[in-house]
mmCIF file of C-alpha atoms in Angstrom:
data_model
loop_
_atom_site.group_PDB
_atom_site.id
_atom_site.type_symbol
_atom_site.label_atom_id
_atom_site.label_comp_id
_atom_site.label_asym_id
_atom_site.label_seq_id
_atom_site.Cartn_x
_atom_site.Cartn_y
_atom_site.Cartn_z
ATOM 1 C CA UNK O 1 -96.376 44.302 155.820
ATOM 2 C CA UNK O 2 -99.244 43.868 153.352
ATOM 3 C CA UNK O 3 -97.219 41.479 151.184
ATOM 4 C CA UNK O 4 -96.313 39.376 154.210
ATOM 5 C CA UNK O 5 -99.948 39.385 155.300
ATOM 6 C CA UNK O 6 -100.999 38.123 151.854
ATOM 7 C CA UNK O 7 -98.294 35.440 151.974
ATOM 8 C CA UNK O 8 -99.606 34.264 155.339
ATOM 9 C CA UNK O 9 -103.157 34.074 153.969
ATOM 10 C CA UNK O 10 -104.535 36.996 155.969
ATOM 11 C CA UNK O 11 -105.393 39.122 152.943
ATOM 12 C CA UNK O 12 -104.550 42.770 152.287
ATOM 13 C CA UNK O 13 -104.074 43.710 155.955
ATOM 14 C CA UNK O 14 -101.602 46.418 156.959
ATOM 15 C CA UNK O 15 -100.242 44.704 160.069
ATOM 16 C CA UNK O 16 -97.571 47.353 160.616
ATOM 17 C CA UNK O 17 -100.223 49.947 161.453
ATOM 18 C CA UNK O 18 -103.438 48.233 162.598
ATOM 19 C CA UNK O 19 -104.522 51.389 164.412
ATOM 20 C CA UNK O 20 -104.578 53.181 161.064
ATOM 21 C CA UNK O 21 -106.754 50.663 159.229
ATOM 22 C CA UNK O 22 -108.568 48.973 162.084
ATOM 23 C CA UNK O 23 -107.391 45.563 160.811
ATOM 24 C CA UNK O 24 -109.504 46.051 157.686
ATOM 25 C CA UNK O 25 -108.102 45.255 154.227
ATOM 26 C CA UNK O 26 -106.215 48.076 152.540
ATOM 27 C CA UNK O 27 -108.065 48.633 149.281
ATOM 28 C CA UNK O 28 -106.567 51.937 148.148
ATOM 29 C CA UNK O 29 -103.889 50.017 146.229
ATOM 30 C CA UNK O 30 -104.479 47.339 143.660
ATOM 31 C CA UNK O 31 -103.881 43.788 144.862
ATOM 32 C CA UNK O 32 -101.697 42.505 142.002
ATOM 33 C CA UNK O 33 -98.453 43.930 143.367
ATOM 34 C CA UNK O 34 -99.001 42.447 146.809
ATOM 35 C CA UNK O 35 -99.874 39.002 145.457
ATOM 36 C CA UNK O 36 -96.818 38.951 143.171
ATOM 37 C CA UNK O 37 -94.672 40.266 146.012
ATOM 38 C CA UNK O 38 -96.060 37.563 148.317
ATOM 39 C CA UNK O 39 -95.033 34.979 145.706
ATOM 40 C CA UNK O 40 -91.471 36.298 145.661
ATOM 41 C CA UNK O 41 -91.376 36.284 149.469
ATOM 42 C CA UNK O 42 -92.745 32.732 149.496
ATOM 43 C CA UNK O 43 -90.025 31.604 147.050
ATOM 44 C CA UNK O 44 -87.033 33.486 148.489
ATOM 45 C CA UNK O 45 -88.039 34.368 152.029
ATOM 46 C CA UNK O 46 -88.546 37.835 153.452
ATOM 47 C CA UNK O 47 -85.441 39.970 153.120
ATOM 48 C CA UNK O 48 -84.545 43.397 151.788
ATOM 49 C CA UNK O 49 -83.189 41.762 148.646
ATOM 50 C CA UNK O 50 -86.248 39.621 147.895
ATOM 51 C CA UNK O 51 -88.609 42.475 148.724
ATOM 52 C CA UNK O 52 -86.933 44.695 146.118
ATOM 53 C CA UNK O 53 -86.458 42.009 143.475
ATOM 54 C CA UNK O 54 -89.881 42.495 141.883
ATOM 55 C CA UNK O 55 -89.190 46.174 141.242
ATOM 56 C CA UNK O 56 -85.735 45.386 139.846
ATOM 57 C CA UNK O 57 -87.279 42.899 137.414
ATOM 58 C CA UNK O 58 -89.987 45.412 136.482
ATOM 59 C CA UNK O 59 -87.303 48.050 135.801
ATOM 60 C CA UNK O 60 -85.409 45.622 133.575
ATOM 61 C CA UNK O 61 -88.676 44.820 131.794
ATOM 62 C CA UNK O 62 -89.335 48.511 131.218
ATOM 63 C CA UNK O 63 -85.894 49.023 129.685
ATOM 64 C CA UNK O 64 -86.464 46.028 127.390
ATOM 65 C CA UNK O 65 -89.999 47.188 126.514
ATOM 66 C CA UNK O 66 -88.848 50.719 125.663
ATOM 67 C CA UNK O 67 -86.102 49.292 123.481
ATOM 68 C CA UNK O 68 -88.589 47.028 121.674
ATOM 69 C CA UNK O 69 -91.142 49.817 121.252
ATOM 70 C CA UNK O 70 -88.576 52.090 119.656
ATOM 71 C CA UNK O 71 -86.976 49.381 117.509
ATOM 72 C CA UNK O 72 -88.868 50.160 114.296
ATOM 73 C CA UNK O 73 -89.481 53.831 115.073
ATOM 74 C CA UNK O 74 -86.062 55.284 115.905
ATOM 75 C CA UNK O 75 -82.586 54.769 114.475
ATOM 76 C CA UNK O 76 -80.317 52.500 116.500
ATOM 77 C CA UNK O 77 -77.893 55.108 117.923
ATOM 78 C CA UNK O 78 -80.753 57.316 119.109
ATOM 79 C CA UNK O 79 -82.639 54.308 120.487
ATOM 80 C CA UNK O 80 -79.530 53.149 122.378
ATOM 81 C CA UNK O 81 -79.099 56.642 123.810
ATOM 82 C CA UNK O 82 -82.713 56.776 124.982
ATOM 83 C CA UNK O 83 -82.471 53.328 126.572
ATOM 84 C CA UNK O 84 -79.183 54.192 128.314
ATOM 85 C CA UNK O 85 -80.545 57.500 129.586
ATOM 86 C CA UNK O 86 -83.570 55.677 130.978
ATOM 87 C CA UNK O 87 -81.544 52.853 132.498
ATOM 88 C CA UNK O 88 -79.217 55.235 134.315
ATOM 89 C CA UNK O 89 -81.694 57.940 135.282
ATOM 90 C CA UNK O 90 -81.394 58.648 139.000
ATOM 91 C CA UNK O 91 -85.113 58.630 139.744
ATOM 92 C CA UNK O 92 -85.643 55.485 137.658
ATOM 93 C CA UNK O 93 -82.833 53.730 139.541
ATOM 94 C CA UNK O 94 -84.206 54.871 142.897
ATOM 95 C CA UNK O 95 -87.576 53.366 141.991
ATOM 96 C CA UNK O 96 -85.912 50.206 140.674
ATOM 97 C CA UNK O 97 -84.648 49.333 144.131
ATOM 98 C CA UNK O 98 -87.574 50.555 146.170
ATOM 99 C CA UNK O 99 -90.495 48.599 147.513
ATOM 100 C CA UNK O 100 -93.150 50.582 145.634
ATOM 101 C CA UNK O 101 -95.439 49.217 142.970
ATOM 102 C CA UNK O 102 -95.113 52.032 140.434
ATOM 103 C CA UNK O 103 -92.590 50.407 138.099
ATOM 104 C CA UNK O 104 -94.574 47.184 137.912
ATOM 105 C CA UNK O 105 -97.683 49.166 136.952
ATOM 106 C CA UNK O 106 -95.632 51.095 134.404
ATOM 107 C CA UNK O 107 -94.336 47.837 132.913
ATOM 108 C CA UNK O 108 -97.891 46.552 132.531
ATOM 109 C CA UNK O 109 -98.858 49.871 130.933
ATOM 110 C CA UNK O 110 -95.959 49.738 128.452
ATOM 111 C CA UNK O 111 -96.940 46.189 127.508
ATOM 112 C CA UNK O 112 -100.513 47.433 127.020
ATOM 113 C CA UNK O 113 -99.268 50.137 124.635
ATOM 114 C CA UNK O 114 -97.198 47.599 122.676
ATOM 115 C CA UNK O 115 -99.773 46.714 119.962
ATOM 116 C CA UNK O 116 -100.228 50.378 119.121
ATOM 117 C CA UNK O 117 -96.488 50.963 118.767
ATOM 118 C CA UNK O 118 -96.126 47.813 116.662
ATOM 119 C CA UNK O 119 -99.196 48.590 114.509
ATOM 120 C CA UNK O 120 -100.791 45.286 115.504
ATOM 121 C CA UNK O 121 -104.193 46.604 116.462
ATOM 122 C CA UNK O 122 -106.082 43.390 115.850
ATOM 123 C CA UNK O 123 -108.931 42.372 118.114
ATOM 124 C CA UNK O 124 -106.549 39.952 119.874
ATOM 125 C CA UNK O 125 -104.022 42.772 120.324
ATOM 126 C CA UNK O 126 -106.706 45.071 121.690
ATOM 127 C CA UNK O 127 -107.813 42.340 124.094
ATOM 128 C CA UNK O 128 -104.214 41.813 125.293
ATOM 129 C CA UNK O 129 -103.830 45.562 125.730
ATOM 130 C CA UNK O 130 -107.010 45.691 127.758
ATOM 131 C CA UNK O 131 -105.842 42.861 130.029
ATOM 132 C CA UNK O 132 -102.474 44.530 130.685
ATOM 133 C CA UNK O 133 -104.180 47.893 131.140
ATOM 134 C CA UNK O 134 -106.405 46.330 133.773
ATOM 135 C CA UNK O 135 -103.355 44.706 135.396
ATOM 136 C CA UNK O 136 -101.666 48.116 135.558
ATOM 137 C CA UNK O 137 -104.696 49.690 137.221
ATOM 138 C CA UNK O 138 -105.029 46.749 139.617
ATOM 139 C CA UNK O 139 -101.379 47.217 140.542
ATOM 140 C CA UNK O 140 -101.877 50.846 141.537
ATOM 141 C CA UNK O 141 -104.780 53.153 140.703
ATOM 142 C CA UNK O 142 -102.319 56.051 140.249
ATOM 143 C CA UNK O 143 -101.464 54.705 136.791
ATOM 144 C CA UNK O 144 -104.953 55.634 135.560
ATOM 145 C CA UNK O 145 -103.605 59.042 134.543
ATOM 146 C CA UNK O 146 -101.453 57.362 131.899
ATOM 147 C CA UNK O 147 -104.044 54.675 131.158
ATOM 148 C CA UNK O 148 -106.812 56.987 130.047
ATOM 149 C CA UNK O 149 -105.296 57.845 126.637
ATOM 150 C CA UNK O 150 -104.761 54.139 125.925
ATOM 151 C CA UNK O 151 -108.298 53.252 126.957
ATOM 152 C CA UNK O 152 -109.703 55.960 124.680
ATOM 153 C CA UNK O 153 -107.454 54.815 121.817
ATOM 154 C CA UNK O 154 -108.548 51.180 122.226
ATOM 155 C CA UNK O 155 -112.195 52.258 122.244
ATOM 156 C CA UNK O 156 -111.579 54.316 119.083
ATOM 157 C CA UNK O 157 -109.993 51.293 117.381
ATOM 158 C CA UNK O 158 -112.931 49.083 118.307
ATOM 159 C CA UNK O 159 -115.400 51.634 116.923
ATOM 160 C CA UNK O 160 -113.297 52.160 113.801
ATOM 161 C CA UNK O 161 -113.190 48.423 113.137
ATOM 162 C CA UNK O 162 -116.999 48.271 113.636
ATOM 163 C CA UNK O 163 -116.514 45.850 116.522
ATOM 164 C CA UNK O 164 -118.648 47.958 118.842
ATOM 165 C CA UNK O 165 -122.287 48.475 118.043
ATOM 166 C CA UNK O 166 -123.375 51.983 118.954
#
């Protein structure tokens, strides 16, 4: 309902339950998911398939990101096992075909962690991490629990590199 409302230019309105929100924008979720979802709906039309496509793509991105993160850290057979266990985990698969924003936020978070796993903690890498961290939080505020360690680590790196004046 919110994604369709965004697509139609009405903003973040929960049209399915106007009595609940009083036709006011729903701001308890981040807007990124709904705007991306509205784009998919605009391209493919509103259907169960198109509505779930964004989460399917996010799940595929997570599997690829986990594989890339572990590439230099873990031997190939163990890495393949971890990736297969993730890809076929029941809860992961349930989320991959749902209409919730959690996997998209998790994908943004994994991308934000990427420079740390690849030991590329340059200022540009820290900036990219910060942008993807913000995207994760603006997708759903629930991801903040997993974002806090990254935010503290990025701040530590900036202080360590003397890029922040105290």
